[in-house]
Amino acid sequence: MTPDRQDKDTPSPLGNLKDALGGYLSASGHSLVGKAGKRIGGLTDRLTASADGNGNGNGNGNGNGNGGSKGGGSSKSGAGSVKATHIMEVVDIGVPLRTVYDQWTQLQEFSDFTKGVRSVNSEDEVTSNWNVKVGPSSRSWKATVLEQVPDERIVWTSEGAKGSTRGVVTFHELAPRLTRVVVVVEYYPAGFFEKTGNLWRAQGRRLRLDLKHFARHVTLTDEEEVEGWRGEIRDGEVVRTHEEAMEEEASDDRDEDDYDDEDDEDDEDDDYEDEDGDYDGEEEDEDSEDDYDDEDEEDEEEDDRRARRRR
């Protein structure tokens, strides 16, 4: 019996082969799709784990905190472990030390020359509110000064919904008109955008660029127009106000002027004594000459008397 004449209820070998081939192709397709889905899922898990600072590169989300950027130390922040970014930038500015420091204390002017800072409002000498632009959105945080020594260093911390920082800026006089500024920041990101940006060191590039803008701003600003905050802060509290510092500087200047005046008076007295000495010496020389003339006259008279006796 030929295949065409077989009973319809009896399966033919050709039909079985077609069904088996179709099942194989269908199973292979499902297998490829499944593998691709697993790969995509694993990549997503690793990216999310790295952004959270908890990934170990195996995509299971149970990492030991080895993900994130290199060179940063890990630290606890909130309920999870966050990889901190350590940033250090240095810039040399051809302006005197005091001018650079005074300009740095003018926080309200940072929005004029930096790219990301929108506004800075100082609540008091210790705290200030910052609003910055990050991509298409805005970020806000409150900064607190822990230590501030004029012409030396400023130590601060900041807290915001999308991260926190600890930082210090120091000022070093290299020459009368050359100042080095060193900024060290420890940054703890919070939120997906900040954490993924942290992987590419975006914060370090932003700080480096803004520090260059600060150097340009200070160099082009008239030194006489800068009047910084000269107070001192210790342990987050003001221990010397700006007014007290200015009064002390004025008092020191007066003491130096008085000291210089005393030195000038001493020099004048010495000059007067020298003049008197020279005058007395001249009188002594004149007296000596008179005595010498008297002796000559007496000798001449004695010679005349001797000559008369001989005659």
mmCIF file of C-alpha atoms in Angstrom:
data_model
loop_
_atom_site.group_PDB
_atom_site.id
_atom_site.type_symbol
_atom_site.label_atom_id
_atom_site.label_comp_id
_atom_site.label_asym_id
_atom_site.label_seq_id
_atom_site.Cartn_x
_atom_site.Cartn_y
_atom_site.Cartn_z
ATOM 1 C CA MET A 1 0.000 0.000 0.000
ATOM 2 C CA THR A 2 1.343 3.371 -0.991
ATOM 3 C CA PRO A 3 1.455 6.261 1.512
ATOM 4 C CA ASP A 4 -1.279 8.056 -0.391
ATOM 5 C CA ARG A 5 -3.631 5.106 0.004
ATOM 6 C CA GLN A 6 -2.996 4.627 3.700
ATOM 7 C CA ASP A 7 -5.830 5.134 6.105
ATOM 8 C CA LYS A 8 -6.155 8.664 7.363
ATOM 9 C CA ASP A 9 -6.080 7.465 10.975
ATOM 10 C CA THR A 10 -2.774 5.685 10.454
ATOM 11 C CA PRO A 11 0.245 8.074 10.771
ATOM 12 C CA SER A 12 2.646 8.042 7.894
ATOM 13 C CA PRO A 13 6.468 8.041 8.349
ATOM 14 C CA LEU A 14 6.774 11.331 6.449
ATOM 15 C CA GLY A 15 4.266 13.013 8.743
ATOM 16 C CA ASN A 16 6.119 11.775 11.811
ATOM 17 C CA LEU A 17 9.385 13.177 10.440
ATOM 18 C CA LYS A 18 7.779 16.570 9.833
ATOM 19 C CA ASP A 19 6.317 16.673 13.345
ATOM 20 C CA ALA A 20 9.643 15.696 14.910
ATOM 21 C CA LEU A 21 11.521 18.356 12.906
ATOM 22 C CA GLY A 22 8.995 20.996 13.879
ATOM 23 C CA GLY A 23 9.256 20.076 17.536
ATOM 24 C CA TYR A 24 13.046 20.241 17.417
ATOM 25 C CA LEU A 25 13.075 23.694 15.844
ATOM 26 C CA SER A 26 10.516 24.933 18.343
ATOM 27 C CA ALA A 27 12.531 23.592 21.277
ATOM 28 C CA SER A 28 15.737 25.131 19.898
ATOM 29 C CA GLY A 29 14.056 28.500 19.525
ATOM 30 C CA HIS A 30 12.747 28.455 23.069
ATOM 31 C CA SER A 31 16.203 27.449 24.321
ATOM 32 C CA LEU A 32 17.923 30.356 22.508
ATOM 33 C CA VAL A 33 15.355 32.833 23.741
ATOM 34 C CA GLY A 34 15.730 31.542 27.263
ATOM 35 C CA LYS A 35 19.509 31.829 27.176
ATOM 36 C CA ALA A 36 19.328 35.357 25.786
ATOM 37 C CA GLY A 37 16.838 36.311 28.477
ATOM 38 C CA LYS A 38 19.114 34.905 31.179
ATOM 39 C CA ARG A 39 22.084 36.854 29.813
ATOM 40 C CA ILE A 40 20.142 40.112 29.715
ATOM 41 C CA GLY A 41 18.791 39.461 33.194
ATOM 42 C CA GLY A 42 22.274 38.701 34.512
ATOM 43 C CA LEU A 43 23.698 41.906 32.990
ATOM 44 C CA THR A 44 20.874 43.939 34.527
ATOM 45 C CA ASP A 45 21.455 42.349 37.918
ATOM 46 C CA ARG A 46 25.195 43.100 37.774
ATOM 47 C CA LEU A 47 24.621 46.738 36.800
ATOM 48 C CA THR A 48 22.087 47.216 39.573
ATOM 49 C CA ALA A 49 24.298 45.456 42.109
ATOM 50 C CA SER A 50 27.281 47.574 41.095
ATOM 51 C CA ALA A 51 25.240 50.747 41.402
ATOM 52 C CA ASP A 52 24.137 49.665 44.888
ATOM 53 C CA GLY A 53 27.728 48.813 45.843
ATOM 54 C CA ASN A 54 26.789 45.221 46.697
ATOM 55 C CA GLY A 55 27.704 43.355 43.501
ATOM 56 C CA ASN A 56 30.557 40.841 43.176
ATOM 57 C CA GLY A 57 30.368 40.458 39.393
ATOM 58 C CA ASN A 58 28.417 37.153 39.356
ATOM 59 C CA GLY A 59 24.953 38.652 38.873
ATOM 60 C CA ASN A 60 23.392 37.069 41.965
ATOM 61 C CA GLY A 61 23.000 40.314 43.908
ATOM 62 C CA ASN A 62 24.753 38.875 46.985
ATOM 63 C CA GLY A 63 28.086 40.588 46.520
ATOM 64 C CA ASN A 64 30.591 41.510 49.222
ATOM 65 C CA GLY A 65 30.918 45.191 48.279
ATOM 66 C CA ASN A 66 33.774 44.749 45.793
ATOM 67 C CA GLY A 67 31.927 46.528 42.990
ATOM 68 C CA GLY A 68 32.082 50.233 42.210
ATOM 69 C CA SER A 69 35.016 52.460 41.405
ATOM 70 C CA LYS A 70 38.588 51.511 42.090
ATOM 71 C CA GLY A 71 40.575 53.256 44.773
ATOM 72 C CA GLY A 72 37.595 54.142 46.959
ATOM 73 C CA GLY A 73 37.164 52.778 50.443
ATOM 74 C CA SER A 74 33.866 51.258 51.468
ATOM 75 C CA SER A 75 31.831 52.689 54.298
ATOM 76 C CA LYS A 76 28.390 52.138 55.810
ATOM 77 C CA SER A 77 25.697 54.600 54.849
ATOM 78 C CA GLY A 78 22.131 53.907 55.875
ATOM 79 C CA ALA A 79 20.973 50.305 55.678
ATOM 80 C CA GLY A 80 23.338 49.203 52.900
ATOM 81 C CA SER A 81 27.035 49.348 52.137
ATOM 82 C CA VAL A 82 28.062 52.244 49.874
ATOM 83 C CA LYS A 83 31.368 52.535 48.066
ATOM 84 C CA ALA A 84 32.855 55.974 48.721
ATOM 85 C CA THR A 85 34.731 57.953 46.096
ATOM 86 C CA HIS A 86 37.905 59.747 47.174
ATOM 87 C CA ILE A 87 38.769 62.830 45.150
ATOM 88 C CA MET A 88 41.864 65.046 45.419
ATOM 89 C CA GLU A 89 42.544 68.040 43.184
ATOM 90 C CA VAL A 90 45.374 70.616 43.280
ATOM 91 C CA VAL A 91 45.656 73.990 41.554
ATOM 92 C CA ASP A 92 48.300 76.757 41.742
ATOM 93 C CA ILE A 93 47.061 80.349 41.470
ATOM 94 C CA GLY A 94 49.257 83.379 40.813
ATOM 95 C CA VAL A 95 47.646 85.491 43.550
ATOM 96 C CA PRO A 96 48.668 86.159 47.195
ATOM 97 C CA LEU A 97 47.526 83.670 49.829
ATOM 98 C CA ARG A 98 45.139 86.002 51.634
ATOM 99 C CA THR A 99 43.373 87.002 48.428
ATOM 100 C CA VAL A 100 42.770 83.356 47.459
ATOM 101 C CA TYR A 101 41.432 82.471 50.911
ATOM 102 C CA ASP A 102 39.181 85.525 51.124
ATOM 103 C CA GLN A 103 37.736 84.736 47.696
ATOM 104 C CA TRP A 104 37.003 81.133 48.696
ATOM 105 C CA THR A 105 34.924 82.353 51.658
ATOM 106 C CA GLN A 106 32.612 84.239 49.262
ATOM 107 C CA LEU A 107 30.304 81.239 48.809
ATOM 108 C CA GLN A 108 27.482 83.267 47.287
ATOM 109 C CA GLU A 109 29.700 84.009 44.263
ATOM 110 C CA PHE A 110 30.307 80.347 43.379
ATOM 111 C CA SER A 111 27.249 80.342 41.105
ATOM 112 C CA ASP A 112 28.876 83.103 39.017
ATOM 113 C CA PHE A 113 31.851 81.091 37.762
ATOM 114 C CA THR A 114 31.096 77.374 38.278
ATOM 115 C CA LYS A 115 29.060 75.265 35.848
ATOM 116 C CA GLY A 116 26.929 73.235 38.231
ATOM 117 C CA VAL A 117 26.207 75.519 41.216
ATOM 118 C CA ARG A 118 22.893 77.328 40.855
ATOM 119 C CA SER A 119 22.768 79.106 44.195
ATOM 120 C CA VAL A 120 24.357 79.180 47.665
ATOM 121 C CA ASN A 121 22.559 80.678 50.664
ATOM 122 C CA SER A 122 24.346 81.040 53.995
ATOM 123 C CA GLU A 123 22.179 80.557 57.058
ATOM 124 C CA ASP A 124 24.980 81.636 59.402
ATOM 125 C CA GLU A 125 28.763 81.437 59.688
ATOM 126 C CA VAL A 126 28.636 77.619 59.990
ATOM 127 C CA THR A 127 25.853 76.308 57.714
ATOM 128 C CA SER A 128 24.887 76.991 54.092
ATOM 129 C CA ASN A 129 22.359 75.600 51.596
ATOM 130 C CA TRP A 130 23.528 74.565 48.111
ATOM 131 C CA ASN A 131 21.485 73.971 44.970
ATOM 132 C CA VAL A 132 23.293 72.425 42.001
ATOM 133 C CA LYS A 133 22.374 71.120 38.565
ATOM 134 C CA VAL A 134 23.149 67.468 37.809
ATOM 135 C CA GLY A 135 22.202 66.586 34.260
ATOM 136 C CA PRO A 136 18.568 67.473 33.654
ATOM 137 C CA SER A 137 17.680 67.592 37.368
ATOM 138 C CA SER A 138 18.622 69.557 40.492
ATOM 139 C CA ARG A 139 20.190 68.472 43.758
ATOM 140 C CA SER A 140 20.200 70.231 47.122
ATOM 141 C CA TRP A 141 22.175 69.704 50.299
ATOM 142 C CA LYS A 142 23.175 71.468 53.507
ATOM 143 C CA ALA A 143 26.862 72.035 54.263
ATOM 144 C CA THR A 144 28.289 72.453 57.755
ATOM 145 C CA VAL A 145 31.745 73.861 58.501
ATOM 146 C CA LEU A 146 33.522 71.917 61.230
ATOM 147 C CA GLU A 147 36.812 73.826 61.253
ATOM 148 C CA GLN A 148 37.955 77.039 59.630
ATOM 149 C CA VAL A 149 41.333 78.715 60.211
ATOM 150 C CA PRO A 150 42.026 81.861 58.154
ATOM 151 C CA ASP A 151 44.613 81.415 55.381
ATOM 152 C CA GLU A 152 45.115 77.728 56.355
ATOM 153 C CA ARG A 153 42.201 75.257 56.056
ATOM 154 C CA ILE A 154 38.444 74.696 55.933
ATOM 155 C CA VAL A 155 36.857 71.357 56.905
ATOM 156 C CA TRP A 156 33.202 70.641 56.113
ATOM 157 C CA THR A 157 30.510 67.978 55.775
ATOM 158 C CA SER A 158 27.328 67.985 53.685
ATOM 159 C CA GLU A 159 24.110 66.001 53.754
ATOM 160 C CA GLY A 160 21.509 65.653 51.000
ATOM 161 C CA ALA A 161 18.867 63.312 49.679
ATOM 162 C CA LYS A 162 21.196 62.050 46.927
ATOM 163 C CA GLY A 163 24.477 61.733 48.825
ATOM 164 C CA SER A 164 26.835 63.098 51.466
ATOM 165 C CA THR A 165 30.403 64.371 51.522
ATOM 166 C CA ARG A 166 33.293 65.062 53.852
ATOM 167 C CA GLY A 167 35.933 67.444 52.606
ATOM 168 C CA VAL A 168 38.828 69.754 53.393
ATOM 169 C CA VAL A 169 40.482 72.557 51.434
ATOM 170 C CA THR A 170 43.945 73.825 52.419
ATOM 171 C CA PHE A 171 45.853 76.912 51.302
ATOM 172 C CA HIS A 172 49.664 76.983 50.921
ATOM 173 C CA GLU A 173 51.880 79.979 50.169
ATOM 174 C CA LEU A 174 54.519 78.973 47.621
ATOM 175 C CA ALA A 175 55.699 82.551 46.980
ATOM 176 C CA PRO A 176 54.451 86.078 47.765
ATOM 177 C CA ARG A 177 52.225 85.915 44.682
ATOM 178 C CA LEU A 178 51.761 82.165 44.249
ATOM 179 C CA THR A 179 49.258 80.076 46.239
ATOM 180 C CA ARG A 180 48.498 76.356 46.081
ATOM 181 C CA VAL A 181 44.961 75.117 46.806
ATOM 182 C CA VAL A 182 44.450 71.431 47.699
ATOM 183 C CA VAL A 183 40.914 69.969 47.856
ATOM 184 C CA VAL A 184 40.243 66.482 49.254
ATOM 185 C CA VAL A 185 36.681 65.103 49.193
ATOM 186 C CA GLU A 186 35.143 61.810 50.315
ATOM 187 C CA TYR A 187 31.856 61.337 48.477
ATOM 188 C CA TYR A 188 29.079 58.859 49.376
ATOM 189 C CA PRO A 189 26.504 58.697 46.540
ATOM 190 C CA ALA A 190 22.847 57.799 47.060
ATOM 191 C CA GLY A 191 20.380 57.056 44.272
ATOM 192 C CA PHE A 192 20.731 55.219 40.970
ATOM 193 C CA PHE A 193 21.903 58.213 38.918
ATOM 194 C CA GLU A 194 24.567 59.229 41.434
ATOM 195 C CA LYS A 195 25.818 55.674 41.895
ATOM 196 C CA THR A 196 26.105 54.916 38.207
ATOM 197 C CA GLY A 197 27.784 58.282 37.678
ATOM 198 C CA ASN A 198 30.127 57.376 40.503
ATOM 199 C CA LEU A 199 31.343 54.396 38.450
ATOM 200 C CA TRP A 200 32.680 56.759 35.792
ATOM 201 C CA ARG A 201 34.218 59.304 38.220
ATOM 202 C CA ALA A 202 31.926 62.079 37.042
ATOM 203 C CA GLN A 203 32.180 63.860 40.394
ATOM 204 C CA GLY A 204 35.976 64.078 40.190
ATOM 205 C CA ARG A 205 35.838 65.609 36.722
ATOM 206 C CA ARG A 206 33.274 68.154 37.878
ATOM 207 C CA LEU A 207 35.412 69.188 40.874
ATOM 208 C CA ARG A 208 38.520 69.487 38.688
ATOM 209 C CA LEU A 209 36.693 71.713 36.205
ATOM 210 C CA ASP A 210 35.128 73.937 38.868
ATOM 211 C CA LEU A 211 38.502 74.353 40.620
ATOM 212 C CA LYS A 212 39.986 75.624 37.362
ATOM 213 C CA HIS A 213 37.085 78.052 37.039
ATOM 214 C CA PHE A 214 37.806 79.254 40.577
ATOM 215 C CA ALA A 215 41.475 79.882 39.701
ATOM 216 C CA ARG A 216 40.426 81.865 36.646
ATOM 217 C CA HIS A 217 37.900 83.884 38.658
ATOM 218 C CA VAL A 218 40.404 84.763 41.410
ATOM 219 C CA THR A 219 43.114 85.706 38.942
ATOM 220 C CA LEU A 220 40.869 88.089 37.003
ATOM 221 C CA THR A 221 39.250 89.699 40.058
ATOM 222 C CA ASP A 222 40.677 92.922 41.485
ATOM 223 C CA GLU A 223 42.459 92.057 44.734
ATOM 224 C CA GLU A 224 41.344 95.269 46.459
ATOM 225 C CA GLU A 225 37.663 94.405 45.954
ATOM 226 C CA VAL A 226 37.883 91.094 47.852
ATOM 227 C CA GLU A 227 36.885 91.121 51.515
ATOM 228 C CA GLY A 228 36.591 87.627 52.952
ATOM 229 C CA TRP A 229 35.287 86.236 56.209
ATOM 230 C CA ARG A 230 38.209 86.252 58.684
ATOM 231 C CA GLY A 231 36.525 84.474 61.586
ATOM 232 C CA GLU A 232 37.586 81.130 63.082
ATOM 233 C CA ILE A 233 35.540 77.963 63.647
ATOM 234 C CA ARG A 234 36.429 75.032 65.892
ATOM 235 C CA ASP A 235 34.315 71.868 66.314
ATOM 236 C CA GLY A 236 31.454 73.433 64.376
ATOM 237 C CA GLU A 237 31.283 76.560 66.569
ATOM 238 C CA VAL A 238 32.493 80.098 65.971
ATOM 239 C CA VAL A 239 35.311 80.841 68.411
ATOM 240 C CA ARG A 240 36.257 84.191 66.856
ATOM 241 C CA THR A 241 33.943 86.382 64.801
ATOM 242 C CA HIS A 242 34.906 88.339 61.716
ATOM 243 C CA GLU A 243 34.664 91.625 63.608
ATOM 244 C CA GLU A 244 36.935 90.380 66.409
ATOM 245 C CA ALA A 245 39.499 89.174 63.894
ATOM 246 C CA MET A 246 39.512 92.536 62.090
ATOM 247 C CA GLU A 247 39.921 94.413 65.390
ATOM 248 C CA GLU A 248 42.873 92.228 66.330
ATOM 249 C CA GLU A 249 44.495 92.843 62.951
ATOM 250 C CA ALA A 250 43.972 96.599 63.327
ATOM 251 C CA SER A 251 45.474 96.485 66.831
ATOM 252 C CA ASP A 252 48.499 94.576 65.549
ATOM 253 C CA ASP A 253 48.961 97.141 62.789
ATOM 254 C CA ARG A 254 48.877 99.993 65.330
ATOM 255 C CA ASP A 255 51.456 98.230 67.501
ATOM 256 C CA GLU A 256 53.729 97.801 64.509
ATOM 257 C CA ASP A 257 53.361 101.483 63.597
ATOM 258 C CA ASP A 258 54.212 102.530 67.169
ATOM 259 C CA TYR A 259 57.232 100.253 67.143
ATOM 260 C CA ASP A 260 58.409 101.745 63.861
ATOM 261 C CA ASP A 261 57.955 105.282 65.274
ATOM 262 C CA GLU A 262 60.082 104.383 68.305
ATOM 263 C CA ASP A 263 62.807 103.073 66.041
ATOM 264 C CA ASP A 264 62.728 106.308 64.032
ATOM 265 C CA GLU A 265 63.023 108.384 67.220
ATOM 266 C CA ASP A 266 65.992 106.316 68.395
ATOM 267 C CA ASP A 267 67.673 106.833 65.044
ATOM 268 C CA GLU A 268 67.113 110.609 65.290
ATOM 269 C CA ASP A 269 68.608 110.689 68.802
ATOM 270 C CA ASP A 270 71.656 108.818 67.588
ATOM 271 C CA ASP A 271 72.084 111.266 64.738
ATOM 272 C CA TYR A 272 71.811 114.232 67.134
ATOM 273 C CA GLU A 273 74.408 112.759 69.464
ATOM 274 C CA ASP A 274 76.757 112.221 66.547
ATOM 275 C CA GLU A 275 76.326 115.812 65.478
ATOM 276 C CA ASP A 276 77.040 117.031 69.018
ATOM 277 C CA GLY A 277 80.078 114.839 69.171
ATOM 278 C CA ASP A 278 81.417 116.249 65.959
ATOM 279 C CA TYR A 279 80.783 119.795 67.194
ATOM 280 C CA ASP A 280 82.586 119.151 70.516
ATOM 281 C CA GLY A 281 85.470 117.681 68.634
ATOM 282 C CA GLU A 282 85.754 120.768 66.516
ATOM 283 C CA GLU A 283 85.856 122.942 69.654
ATOM 284 C CA GLU A 284 88.597 120.761 71.123
ATOM 285 C CA ASP A 285 90.573 121.109 67.917
ATOM 286 C CA GLU A 286 90.231 124.910 68.046
ATOM 287 C CA ASP A 287 91.397 125.008 71.706
ATOM 288 C CA SER A 288 94.402 122.881 70.813
ATOM 289 C CA GLU A 289 95.299 125.241 68.009
ATOM 290 C CA ASP A 290 95.068 128.274 70.388
ATOM 291 C CA ASP A 291 97.326 126.592 72.918
ATOM 292 C CA TYR A 292 99.783 125.760 70.177
ATOM 293 C CA ASP A 293 99.842 129.414 69.013
ATOM 294 C CA ASP A 294 100.447 130.656 72.597
ATOM 295 C CA GLU A 295 103.399 128.318 72.993
ATOM 296 C CA ASP A 296 104.896 129.578 69.728
ATOM 297 C CA GLU A 297 104.634 133.170 70.895
ATOM 298 C CA GLU A 298 106.319 132.369 74.229
ATOM 299 C CA ASP A 299 109.158 130.600 72.428
ATOM 300 C CA GLU A 300 109.681 133.606 70.165
ATOM 301 C CA GLU A 301 109.781 135.978 73.147
ATOM 302 C CA GLU A 302 112.319 133.757 74.921
ATOM 303 C CA ASP A 303 114.513 133.719 71.830
ATOM 304 C CA ASP A 304 114.385 137.533 71.669
ATOM 305 C CA ARG A 305 115.475 137.844 75.305
ATOM 306 C CA ARG A 306 118.420 135.510 74.776
ATOM 307 C CA ALA A 307 119.523 137.461 71.735
ATOM 308 C CA ARG A 308 119.516 140.772 73.680
ATOM 309 C CA ARG A 309 121.649 139.284 76.457
ATOM 310 C CA ARG A 310 124.265 138.187 73.985
ATOM 311 C CA ARG A 311 124.521 141.674 72.564
#
